[in-house]
Coordinates of C-alpha atoms (C1' of nucleotides) in Angstrom, one line a residue:
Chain W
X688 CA -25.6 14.9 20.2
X689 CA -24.8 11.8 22.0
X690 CA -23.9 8.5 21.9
X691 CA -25.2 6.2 19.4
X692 CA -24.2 3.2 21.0
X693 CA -27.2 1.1 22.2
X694 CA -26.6 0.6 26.3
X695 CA -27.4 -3.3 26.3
X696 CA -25.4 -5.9 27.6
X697 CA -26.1 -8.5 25.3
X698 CA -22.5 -10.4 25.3
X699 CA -21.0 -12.3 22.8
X700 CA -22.9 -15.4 21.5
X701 CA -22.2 -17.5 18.5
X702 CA -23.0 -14.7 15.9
X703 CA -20.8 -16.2 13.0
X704 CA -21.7 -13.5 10.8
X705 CA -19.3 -14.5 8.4
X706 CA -18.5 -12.3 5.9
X707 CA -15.6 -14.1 4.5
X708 CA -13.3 -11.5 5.9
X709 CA -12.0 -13.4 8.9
X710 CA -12.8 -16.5 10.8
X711 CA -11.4 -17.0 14.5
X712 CA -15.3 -17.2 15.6
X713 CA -13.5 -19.3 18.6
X714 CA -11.5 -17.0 20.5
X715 CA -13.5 -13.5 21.9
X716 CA -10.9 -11.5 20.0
X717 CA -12.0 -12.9 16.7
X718 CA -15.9 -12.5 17.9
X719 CA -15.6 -9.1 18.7
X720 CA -13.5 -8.3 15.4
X721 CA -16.8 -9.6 13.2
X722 CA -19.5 -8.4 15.6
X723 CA -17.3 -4.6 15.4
X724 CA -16.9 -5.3 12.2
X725 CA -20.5 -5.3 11.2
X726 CA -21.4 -2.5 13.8
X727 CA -19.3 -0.2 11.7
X728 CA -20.5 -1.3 8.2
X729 CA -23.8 -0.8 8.8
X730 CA -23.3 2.5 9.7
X731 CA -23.9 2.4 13.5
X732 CA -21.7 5.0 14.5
X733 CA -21.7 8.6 12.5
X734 CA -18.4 9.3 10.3
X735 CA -16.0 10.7 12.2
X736 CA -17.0 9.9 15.6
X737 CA -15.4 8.6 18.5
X738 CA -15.2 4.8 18.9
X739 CA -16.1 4.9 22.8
X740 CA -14.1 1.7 24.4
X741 CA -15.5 1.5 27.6
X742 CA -18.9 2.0 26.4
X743 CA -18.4 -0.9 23.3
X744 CA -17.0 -3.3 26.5
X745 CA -20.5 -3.3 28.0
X746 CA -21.9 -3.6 24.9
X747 CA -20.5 -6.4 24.3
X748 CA -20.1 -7.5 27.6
X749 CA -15.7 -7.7 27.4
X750 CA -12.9 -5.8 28.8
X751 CA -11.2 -3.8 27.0
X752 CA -8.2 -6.4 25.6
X753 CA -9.9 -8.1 23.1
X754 CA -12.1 -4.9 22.0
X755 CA -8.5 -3.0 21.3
X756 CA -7.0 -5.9 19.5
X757 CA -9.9 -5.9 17.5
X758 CA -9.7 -2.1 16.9
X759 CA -6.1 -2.4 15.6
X760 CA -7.5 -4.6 13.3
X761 CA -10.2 -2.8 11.8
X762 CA -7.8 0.3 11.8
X763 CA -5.6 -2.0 9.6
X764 CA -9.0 -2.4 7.2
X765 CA -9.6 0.8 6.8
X766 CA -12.6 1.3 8.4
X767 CA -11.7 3.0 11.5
X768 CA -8.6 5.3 12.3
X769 CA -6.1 5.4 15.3
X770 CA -5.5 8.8 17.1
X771 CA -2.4 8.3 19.2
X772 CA -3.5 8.9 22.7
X773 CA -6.8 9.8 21.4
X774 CA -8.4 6.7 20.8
X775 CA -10.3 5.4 17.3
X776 CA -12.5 7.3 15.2
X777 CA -15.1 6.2 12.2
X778 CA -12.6 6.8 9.2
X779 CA -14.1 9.3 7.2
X780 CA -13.7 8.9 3.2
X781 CA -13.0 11.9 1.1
X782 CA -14.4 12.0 -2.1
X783 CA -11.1 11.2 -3.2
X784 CA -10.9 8.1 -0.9
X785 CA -14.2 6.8 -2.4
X786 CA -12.9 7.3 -6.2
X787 CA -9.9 5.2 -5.1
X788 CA -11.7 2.3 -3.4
X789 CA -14.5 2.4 -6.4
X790 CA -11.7 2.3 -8.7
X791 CA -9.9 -0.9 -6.3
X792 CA -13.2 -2.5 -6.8
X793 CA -13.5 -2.1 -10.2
X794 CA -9.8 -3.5 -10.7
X795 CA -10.5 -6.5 -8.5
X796 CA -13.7 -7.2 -10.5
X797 CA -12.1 -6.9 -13.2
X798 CA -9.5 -9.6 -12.3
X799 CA -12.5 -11.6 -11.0
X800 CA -14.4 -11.6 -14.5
X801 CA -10.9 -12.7 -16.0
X802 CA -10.3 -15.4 -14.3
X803 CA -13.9 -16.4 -13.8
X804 CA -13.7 -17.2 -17.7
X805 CA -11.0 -19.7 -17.2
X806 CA -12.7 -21.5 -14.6
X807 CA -16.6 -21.1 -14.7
X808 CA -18.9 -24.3 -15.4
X809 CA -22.0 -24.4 -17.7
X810 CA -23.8 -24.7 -15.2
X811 CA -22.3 -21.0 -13.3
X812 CA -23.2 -19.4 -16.4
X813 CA -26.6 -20.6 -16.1
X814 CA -26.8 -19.8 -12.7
X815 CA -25.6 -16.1 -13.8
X816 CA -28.1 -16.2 -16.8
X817 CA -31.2 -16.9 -14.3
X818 CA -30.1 -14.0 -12.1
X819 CA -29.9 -11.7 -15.0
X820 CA -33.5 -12.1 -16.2
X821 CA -34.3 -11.6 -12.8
X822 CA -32.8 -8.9 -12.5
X823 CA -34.4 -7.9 -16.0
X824 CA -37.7 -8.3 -14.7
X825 CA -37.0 -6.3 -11.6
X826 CA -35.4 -3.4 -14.0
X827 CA -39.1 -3.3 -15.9
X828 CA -40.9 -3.3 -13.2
X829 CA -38.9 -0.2 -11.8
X830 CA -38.2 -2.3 -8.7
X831 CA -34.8 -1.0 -7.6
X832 CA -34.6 -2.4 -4.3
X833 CA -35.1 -5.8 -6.0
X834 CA -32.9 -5.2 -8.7
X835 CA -30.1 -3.7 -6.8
X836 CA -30.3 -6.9 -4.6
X837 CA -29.6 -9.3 -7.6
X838 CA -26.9 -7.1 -9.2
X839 CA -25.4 -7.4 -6.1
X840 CA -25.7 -11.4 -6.2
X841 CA -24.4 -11.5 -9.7
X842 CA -21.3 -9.7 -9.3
X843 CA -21.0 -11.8 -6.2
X844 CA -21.4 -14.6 -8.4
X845 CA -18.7 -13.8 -10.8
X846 CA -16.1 -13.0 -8.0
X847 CA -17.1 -16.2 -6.6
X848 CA -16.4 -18.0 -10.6
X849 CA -12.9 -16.2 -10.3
X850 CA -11.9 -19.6 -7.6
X851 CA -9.6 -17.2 -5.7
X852 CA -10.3 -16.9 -1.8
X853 CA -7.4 -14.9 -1.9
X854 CA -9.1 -12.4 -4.2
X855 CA -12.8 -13.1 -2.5
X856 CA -11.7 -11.9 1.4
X857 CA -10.2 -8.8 -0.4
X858 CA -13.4 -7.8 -2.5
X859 CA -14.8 -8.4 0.8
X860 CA -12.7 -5.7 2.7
X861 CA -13.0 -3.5 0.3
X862 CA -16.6 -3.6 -0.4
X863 CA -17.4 -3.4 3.1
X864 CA -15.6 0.1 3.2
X865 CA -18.1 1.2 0.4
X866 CA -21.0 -0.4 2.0
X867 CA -20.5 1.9 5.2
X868 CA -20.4 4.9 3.2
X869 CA -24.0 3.8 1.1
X870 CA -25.2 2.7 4.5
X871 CA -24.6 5.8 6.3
X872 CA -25.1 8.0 3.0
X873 CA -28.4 6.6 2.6
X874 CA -27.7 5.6 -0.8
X875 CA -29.2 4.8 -3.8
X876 CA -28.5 4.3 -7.6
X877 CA -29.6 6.9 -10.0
X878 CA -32.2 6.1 -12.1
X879 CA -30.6 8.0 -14.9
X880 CA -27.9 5.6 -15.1
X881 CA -30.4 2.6 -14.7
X882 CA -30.8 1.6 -19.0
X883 CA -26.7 2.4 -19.3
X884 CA -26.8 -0.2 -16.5
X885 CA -29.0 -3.4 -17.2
X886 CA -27.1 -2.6 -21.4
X887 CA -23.3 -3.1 -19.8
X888 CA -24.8 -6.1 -17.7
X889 CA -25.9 -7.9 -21.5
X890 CA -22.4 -6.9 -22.1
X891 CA -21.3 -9.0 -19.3
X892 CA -23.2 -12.1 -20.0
X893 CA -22.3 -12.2 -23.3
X894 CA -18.7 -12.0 -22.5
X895 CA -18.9 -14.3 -20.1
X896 CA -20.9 -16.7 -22.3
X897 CA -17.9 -16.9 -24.6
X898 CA -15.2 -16.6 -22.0
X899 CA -13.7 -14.0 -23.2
X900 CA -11.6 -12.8 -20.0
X901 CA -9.9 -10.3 -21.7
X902 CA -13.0 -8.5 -23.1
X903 CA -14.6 -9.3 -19.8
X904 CA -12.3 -7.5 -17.9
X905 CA -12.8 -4.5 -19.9
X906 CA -16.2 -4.7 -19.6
X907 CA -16.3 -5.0 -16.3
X908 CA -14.3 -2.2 -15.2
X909 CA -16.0 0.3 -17.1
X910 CA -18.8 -0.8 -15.5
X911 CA -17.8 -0.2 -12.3
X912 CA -16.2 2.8 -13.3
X913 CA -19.4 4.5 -14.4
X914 CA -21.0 2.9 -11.3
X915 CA -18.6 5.3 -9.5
X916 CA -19.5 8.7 -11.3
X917 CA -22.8 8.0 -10.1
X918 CA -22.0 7.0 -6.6
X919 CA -19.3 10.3 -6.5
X920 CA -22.1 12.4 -7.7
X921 CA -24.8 11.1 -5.5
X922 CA -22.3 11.5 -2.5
X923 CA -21.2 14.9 -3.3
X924 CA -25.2 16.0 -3.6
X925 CA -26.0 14.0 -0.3
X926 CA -23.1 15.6 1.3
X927 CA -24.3 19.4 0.2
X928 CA -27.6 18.8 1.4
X929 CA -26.7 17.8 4.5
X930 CA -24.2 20.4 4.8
X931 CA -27.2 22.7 3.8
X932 CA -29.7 21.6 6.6
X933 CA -26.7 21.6 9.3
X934 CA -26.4 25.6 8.1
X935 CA -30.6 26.3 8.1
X936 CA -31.0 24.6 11.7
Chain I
X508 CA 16.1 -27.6 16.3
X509 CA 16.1 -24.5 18.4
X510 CA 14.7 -21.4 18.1
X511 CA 15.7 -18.4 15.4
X512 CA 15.1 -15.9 17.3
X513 CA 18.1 -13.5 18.7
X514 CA 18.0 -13.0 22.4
X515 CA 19.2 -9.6 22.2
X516 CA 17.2 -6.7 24.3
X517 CA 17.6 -4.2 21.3
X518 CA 14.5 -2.0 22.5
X519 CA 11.8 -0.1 19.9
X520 CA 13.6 2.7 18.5
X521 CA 12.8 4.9 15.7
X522 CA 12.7 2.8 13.1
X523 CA 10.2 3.8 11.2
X524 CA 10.7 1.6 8.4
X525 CA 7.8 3.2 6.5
X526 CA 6.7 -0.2 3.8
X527 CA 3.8 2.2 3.2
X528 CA 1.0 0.0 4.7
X529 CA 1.3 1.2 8.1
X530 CA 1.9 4.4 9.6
X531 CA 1.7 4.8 13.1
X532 CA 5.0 5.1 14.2
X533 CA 3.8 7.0 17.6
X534 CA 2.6 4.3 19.8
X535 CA 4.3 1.5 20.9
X536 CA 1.8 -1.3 18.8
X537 CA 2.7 0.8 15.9
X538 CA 6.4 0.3 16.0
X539 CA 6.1 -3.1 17.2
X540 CA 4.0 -3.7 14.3
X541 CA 6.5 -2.4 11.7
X542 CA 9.3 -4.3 12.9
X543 CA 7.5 -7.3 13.3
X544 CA 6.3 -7.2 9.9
X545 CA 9.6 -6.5 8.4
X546 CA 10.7 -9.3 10.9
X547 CA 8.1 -12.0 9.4
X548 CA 8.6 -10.8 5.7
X549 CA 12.2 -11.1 6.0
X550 CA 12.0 -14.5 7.0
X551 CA 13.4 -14.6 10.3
X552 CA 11.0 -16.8 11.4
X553 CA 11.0 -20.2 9.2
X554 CA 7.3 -21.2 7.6
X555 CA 4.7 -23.1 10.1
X556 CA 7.0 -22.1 13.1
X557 CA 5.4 -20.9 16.5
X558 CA 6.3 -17.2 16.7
X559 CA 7.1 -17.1 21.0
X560 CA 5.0 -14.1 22.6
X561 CA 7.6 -13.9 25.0
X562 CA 10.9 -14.0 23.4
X563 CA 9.3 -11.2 21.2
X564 CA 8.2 -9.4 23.8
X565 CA 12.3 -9.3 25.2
X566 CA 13.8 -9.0 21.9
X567 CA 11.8 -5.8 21.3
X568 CA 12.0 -4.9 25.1
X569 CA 8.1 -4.4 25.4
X570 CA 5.4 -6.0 27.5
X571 CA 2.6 -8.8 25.4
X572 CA -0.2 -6.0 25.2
X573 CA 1.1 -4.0 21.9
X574 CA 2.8 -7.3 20.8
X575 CA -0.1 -9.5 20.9
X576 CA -2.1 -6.3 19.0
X577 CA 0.8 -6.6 15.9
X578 CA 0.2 -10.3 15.9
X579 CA -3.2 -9.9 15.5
X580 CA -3.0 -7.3 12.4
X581 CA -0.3 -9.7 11.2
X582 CA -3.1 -12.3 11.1
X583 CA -5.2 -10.1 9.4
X584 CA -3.0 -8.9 6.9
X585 CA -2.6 -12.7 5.9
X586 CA 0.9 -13.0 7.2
X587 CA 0.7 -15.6 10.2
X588 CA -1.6 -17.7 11.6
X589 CA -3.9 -17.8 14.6
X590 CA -4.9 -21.1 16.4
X591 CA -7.1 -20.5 19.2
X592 CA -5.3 -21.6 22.4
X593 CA -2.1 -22.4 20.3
X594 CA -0.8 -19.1 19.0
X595 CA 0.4 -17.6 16.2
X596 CA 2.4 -19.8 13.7
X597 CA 4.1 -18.5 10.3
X598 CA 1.5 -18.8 8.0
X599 CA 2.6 -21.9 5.3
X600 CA 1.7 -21.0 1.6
X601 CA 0.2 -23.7 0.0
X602 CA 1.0 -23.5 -3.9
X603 CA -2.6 -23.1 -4.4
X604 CA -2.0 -19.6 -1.8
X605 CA 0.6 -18.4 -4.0
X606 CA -1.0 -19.0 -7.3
X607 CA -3.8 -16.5 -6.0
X608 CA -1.5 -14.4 -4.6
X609 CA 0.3 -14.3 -7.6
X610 CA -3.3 -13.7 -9.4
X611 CA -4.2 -10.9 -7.2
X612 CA -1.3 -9.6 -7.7
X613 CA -1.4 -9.9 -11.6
X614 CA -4.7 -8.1 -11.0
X615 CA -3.5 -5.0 -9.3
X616 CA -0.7 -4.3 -11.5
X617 CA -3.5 -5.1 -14.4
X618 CA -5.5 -2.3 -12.6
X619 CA -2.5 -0.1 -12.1
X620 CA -1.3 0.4 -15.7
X621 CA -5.0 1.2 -16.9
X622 CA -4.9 3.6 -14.0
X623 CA -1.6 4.8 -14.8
X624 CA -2.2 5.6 -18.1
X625 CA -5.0 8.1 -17.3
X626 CA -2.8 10.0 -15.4
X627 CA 0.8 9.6 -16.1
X628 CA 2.9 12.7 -16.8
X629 CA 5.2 12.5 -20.0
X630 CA 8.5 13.0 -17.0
X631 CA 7.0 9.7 -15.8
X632 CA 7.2 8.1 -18.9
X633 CA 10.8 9.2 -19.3
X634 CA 11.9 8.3 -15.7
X635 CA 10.7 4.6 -16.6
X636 CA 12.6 4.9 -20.2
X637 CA 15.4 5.7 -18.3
X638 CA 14.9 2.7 -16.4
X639 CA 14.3 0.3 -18.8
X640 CA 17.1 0.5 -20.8
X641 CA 18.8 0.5 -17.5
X642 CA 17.2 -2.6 -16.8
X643 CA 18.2 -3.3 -20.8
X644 CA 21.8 -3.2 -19.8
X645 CA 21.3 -5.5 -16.7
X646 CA 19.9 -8.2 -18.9
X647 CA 22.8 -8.1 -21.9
X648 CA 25.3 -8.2 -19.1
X649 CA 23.4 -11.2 -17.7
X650 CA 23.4 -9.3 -14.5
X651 CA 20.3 -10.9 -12.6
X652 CA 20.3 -9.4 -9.3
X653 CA 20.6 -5.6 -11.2
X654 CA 18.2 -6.8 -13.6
X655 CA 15.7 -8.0 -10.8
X656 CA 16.4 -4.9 -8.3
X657 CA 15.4 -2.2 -11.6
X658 CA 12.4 -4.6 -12.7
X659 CA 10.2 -4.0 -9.7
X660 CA 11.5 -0.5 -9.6
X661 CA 9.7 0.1 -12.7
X662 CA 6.7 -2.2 -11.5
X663 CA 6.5 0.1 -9.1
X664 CA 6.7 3.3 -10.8
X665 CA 3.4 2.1 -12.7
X666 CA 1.7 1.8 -9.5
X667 CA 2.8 5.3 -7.8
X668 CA 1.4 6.6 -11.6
X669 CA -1.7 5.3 -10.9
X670 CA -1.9 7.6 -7.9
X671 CA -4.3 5.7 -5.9
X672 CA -3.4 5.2 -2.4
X673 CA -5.5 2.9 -1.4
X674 CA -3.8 0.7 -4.7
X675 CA -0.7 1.0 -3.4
X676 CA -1.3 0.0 0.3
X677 CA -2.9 -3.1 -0.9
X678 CA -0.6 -3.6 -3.5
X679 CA 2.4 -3.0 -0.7
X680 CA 0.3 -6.0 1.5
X681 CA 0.1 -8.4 -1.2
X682 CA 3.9 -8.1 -2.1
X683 CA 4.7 -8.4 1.5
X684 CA 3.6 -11.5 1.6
X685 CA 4.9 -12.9 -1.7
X686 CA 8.3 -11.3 -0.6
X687 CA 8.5 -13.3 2.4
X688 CA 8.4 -16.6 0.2
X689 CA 10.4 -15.5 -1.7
X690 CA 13.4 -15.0 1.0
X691 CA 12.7 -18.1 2.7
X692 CA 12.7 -19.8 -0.5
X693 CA 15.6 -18.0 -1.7
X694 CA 14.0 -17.3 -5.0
X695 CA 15.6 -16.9 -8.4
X696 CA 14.2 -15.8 -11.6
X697 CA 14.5 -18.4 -14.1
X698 CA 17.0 -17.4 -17.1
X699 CA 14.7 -19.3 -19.7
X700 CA 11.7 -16.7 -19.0
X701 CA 14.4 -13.9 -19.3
X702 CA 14.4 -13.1 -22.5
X703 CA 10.4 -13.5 -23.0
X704 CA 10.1 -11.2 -20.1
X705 CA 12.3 -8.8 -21.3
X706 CA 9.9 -8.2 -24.8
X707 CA 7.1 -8.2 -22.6
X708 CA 8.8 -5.3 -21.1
X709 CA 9.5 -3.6 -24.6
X710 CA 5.6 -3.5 -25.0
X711 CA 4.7 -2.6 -21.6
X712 CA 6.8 0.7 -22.2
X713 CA 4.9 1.0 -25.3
X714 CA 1.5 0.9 -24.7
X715 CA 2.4 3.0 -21.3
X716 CA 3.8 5.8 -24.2
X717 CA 0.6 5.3 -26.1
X718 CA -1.2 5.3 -22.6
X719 CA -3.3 2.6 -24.2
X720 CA -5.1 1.7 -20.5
X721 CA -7.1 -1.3 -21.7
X722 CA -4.0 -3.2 -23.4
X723 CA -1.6 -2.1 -20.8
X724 CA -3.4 -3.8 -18.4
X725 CA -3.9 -7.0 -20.5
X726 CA -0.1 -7.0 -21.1
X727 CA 0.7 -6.5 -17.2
X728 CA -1.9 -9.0 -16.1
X729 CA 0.2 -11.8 -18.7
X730 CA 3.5 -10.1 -17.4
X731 CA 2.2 -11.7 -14.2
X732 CA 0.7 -14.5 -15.1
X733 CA 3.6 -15.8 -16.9
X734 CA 6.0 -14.9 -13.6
X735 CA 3.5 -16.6 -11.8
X736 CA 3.9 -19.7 -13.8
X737 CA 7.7 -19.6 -13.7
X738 CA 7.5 -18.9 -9.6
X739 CA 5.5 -22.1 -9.0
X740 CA 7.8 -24.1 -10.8
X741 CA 10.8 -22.5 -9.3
X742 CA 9.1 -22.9 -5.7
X743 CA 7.7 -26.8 -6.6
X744 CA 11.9 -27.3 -7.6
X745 CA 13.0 -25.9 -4.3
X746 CA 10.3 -27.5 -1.6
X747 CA 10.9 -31.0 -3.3
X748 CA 14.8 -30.4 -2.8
X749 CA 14.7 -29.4 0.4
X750 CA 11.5 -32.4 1.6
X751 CA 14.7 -34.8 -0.5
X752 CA 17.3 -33.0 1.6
X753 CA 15.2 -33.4 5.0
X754 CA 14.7 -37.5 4.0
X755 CA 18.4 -38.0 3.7
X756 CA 19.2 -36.1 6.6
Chain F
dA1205 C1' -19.4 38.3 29.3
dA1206 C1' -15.7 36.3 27.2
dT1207 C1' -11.4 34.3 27.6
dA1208 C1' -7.7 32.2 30.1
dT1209 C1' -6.2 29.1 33.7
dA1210 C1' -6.3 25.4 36.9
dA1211 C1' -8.2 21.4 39.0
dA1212 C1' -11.0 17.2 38.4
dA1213 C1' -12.6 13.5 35.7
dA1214 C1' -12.3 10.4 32.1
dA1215 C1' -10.0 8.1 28.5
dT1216 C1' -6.1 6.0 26.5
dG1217 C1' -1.8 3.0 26.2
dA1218 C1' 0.7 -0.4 28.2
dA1219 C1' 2.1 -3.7 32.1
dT1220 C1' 0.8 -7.0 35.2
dG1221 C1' -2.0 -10.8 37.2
dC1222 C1' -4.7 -14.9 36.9
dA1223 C1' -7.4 -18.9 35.2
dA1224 C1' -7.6 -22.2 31.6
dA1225 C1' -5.5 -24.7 28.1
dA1226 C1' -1.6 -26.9 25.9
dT1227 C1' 3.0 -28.8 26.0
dG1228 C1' 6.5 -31.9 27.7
dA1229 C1' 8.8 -35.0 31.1
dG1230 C1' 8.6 -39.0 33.6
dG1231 C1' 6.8 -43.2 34.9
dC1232 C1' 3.8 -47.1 34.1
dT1233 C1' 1.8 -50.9 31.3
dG1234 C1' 1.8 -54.2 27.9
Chain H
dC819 C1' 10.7 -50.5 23.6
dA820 C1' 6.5 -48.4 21.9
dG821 C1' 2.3 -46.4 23.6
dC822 C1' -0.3 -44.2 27.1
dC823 C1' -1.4 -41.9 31.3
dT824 C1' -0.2 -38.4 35.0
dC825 C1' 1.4 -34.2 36.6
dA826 C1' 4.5 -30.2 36.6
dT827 C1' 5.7 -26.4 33.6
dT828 C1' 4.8 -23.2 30.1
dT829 C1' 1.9 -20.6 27.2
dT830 C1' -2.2 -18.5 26.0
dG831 C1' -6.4 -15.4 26.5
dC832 C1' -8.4 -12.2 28.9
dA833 C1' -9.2 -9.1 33.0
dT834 C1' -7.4 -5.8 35.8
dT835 C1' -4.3 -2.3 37.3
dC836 C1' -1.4 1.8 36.7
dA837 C1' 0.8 5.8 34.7
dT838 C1' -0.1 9.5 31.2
dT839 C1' -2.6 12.1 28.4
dT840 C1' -6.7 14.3 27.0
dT841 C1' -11.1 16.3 27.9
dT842 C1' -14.2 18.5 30.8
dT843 C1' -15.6 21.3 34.5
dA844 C1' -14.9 25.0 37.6
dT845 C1' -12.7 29.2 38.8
dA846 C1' -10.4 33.3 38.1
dT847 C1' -9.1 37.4 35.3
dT848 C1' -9.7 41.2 32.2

DNA sequence: AATATAAAAAATGAATGCAAAATGAGGCTG
DNA sequence: CAGCCTCATTTTGCATTCATTTTTTATATT
């Protein structure tokens, strides 16, 4: 196989992806950290693979200063690894790795349902409560894309009630080391655990409704928590079949 | 006033000072970044200060290539600052910082007692027993500093029981930073929260024995909450002494 | 033919070089 | 004497260069 890495030269413009991770947009470090960044989320380079330097330079159009000091970066994230003298690879999760960071999420969402129900206005929860019926109406319709989409918004919305940037950048970090994985995994939720789903979300409304952060919290980490028994299983099934066709051919 | 930095050329050795969120000790950025981190976290460097690229650079004998790398995970990790064209500064915790910190914090160890208590072994348990009435005997001798250095042993104790990694390399990152406050600020626990923290304790150790997840991890999360609100205090007290100080002088 | 070995090529890790920007000293003006 | 401008110095950000190490290719050996 070879590379994956698209032979352009388009250099760095004022992309400002902003993914609340980081924000030196100024300086062509801090440019090519979110631009890398994103190019690794969404999966751009196979697991495991070698992060070719000179190759992401002309990509980008940089030397290779500001590309390395962004790689020790997104080593430092997670999301890549460093080989001493042999360069940076696409970290690959085990199936452990992925229980640990589901269950990372699930604690930090917990915390962010908490403290969301010290600090959320009326008019949040309405907010929330709009979502949710949309969401509703996407669940009867059997429209998953759409549905995943708005689950997506309201937990979003909930970390966002918590008021902690502190707590926001690392959900961020974190979820964008899952969101590789369900990139490149070609993910999707099971439709088994669809009804378990849309129930535990009435949970969360209604928690959240009467600010209970306590309850909340509970809720909301069980939810994630069966979230990740279907994600683990999903993987593990992706990852045999793949394994499969890489034997047949 | 001049600059706290020692002018000594005590090249990178093999420190390896292992803090658990970094662990490449190999190449030259690796063990720059250790020691610099220890170096920042320690407070060697006062809050908002410039941190000099080159007097770094001679103090650990290396060139600004693998330094400038650290100071850029650094920035990442929340530690210092980066202003474009102006360098990297100390980063300066506003309260509002450190009452998220603390949060996130609270939410972590919230995350590792439910954690813990799904996988604890009964040895565990008894290893912490052991340490708590240790800790027990600290506090009826009105020994703080024993008190203080056995408390976040057992805080951390719950967090290796968790066994999740990736929890305790966040959880090691978050610290880091609250640590560094704390020895610039030469933090003291308060003796009026002494006693109430001390019961919290008592039922900490019991729902861990019960391994009753869900109200462990409300009890840790008001554990922390509760230190959080004696910290601000505390830290309010000092920075208005020392801004009274600075006006005399 | 398969494996082992050696030379060539490429990549990595770190130091150095250089242009642009910021800092600071000194002088000028009001 | 405060405030502002000018210019030398320092610092920063990035590119480039250099020494090693790794990887690939070519050759030799069994």
């Amino acid at each position: 196989m070879k590379s994956t890495i698209p032979e352009a030269g388009a250099p760095i413009a004022q992309s400002a992806s902003g993914n609340g991770i980081d924000r030196q947009e100024a300086s062509l470090h801090g440019e090519t950290l979110l631009r890398l960044r994103d190019y690794v989320v969404e999966g751009n380079i196979p697991e495991g693979a070698r992060v070719p330097e000179r190759q992401l330079c002309q990509m980008l159009g940089i030397s290779r200063t500001p590309l390395r000091e962004a790689l020790k970066v997104l080593a430092a994230e997670g999301l890549i690894e460093l080989l001493p003298n042999r360069g940076a690879r696409i970290r690959q999760l085990s199936q452990r790795d992925l229980e640990e960071l589901f269950d990372v999420m699930a604690g930090l969402e917990s915390l962010a349902g908490r403290l969301a129900c010290e600090a959320i206005t009326d008019e949040e929860i309405v907010e929330i409560e709009r979502l949710h019926y949309k969401m509703y109406g996407h669940y009867l319709h059997r429209d998953m894309q759409g549905y995943f989409q708005i689950n997506q918004r309201i937990h979003e919305s909930i970390v966002t009630a918590a008021r902690n940037e502190t707590l926001r950048t690392a959900y961020a970090n974190f979820a964008g080391r899952i969101r590789r994985v369900r990139y490149s995994a070609n993910f999707a939720r099971k439709r088994q655990r669809w009804a378990e789903a849309m129930r535990e979300h009435e949970a969360i409304l209604d928690a959240l409704r009467r600010r209970a952060g306590s309850e909340l919290s509970d809720i909301l980490f069980q939810h994630l928590r069966n979230k990740r028994t279907a994600a683990i299983e999903h993987l593990a099934e992706a990852r045999d079949a793949t394994a499969a066709t890489a034997a047949e051919g």
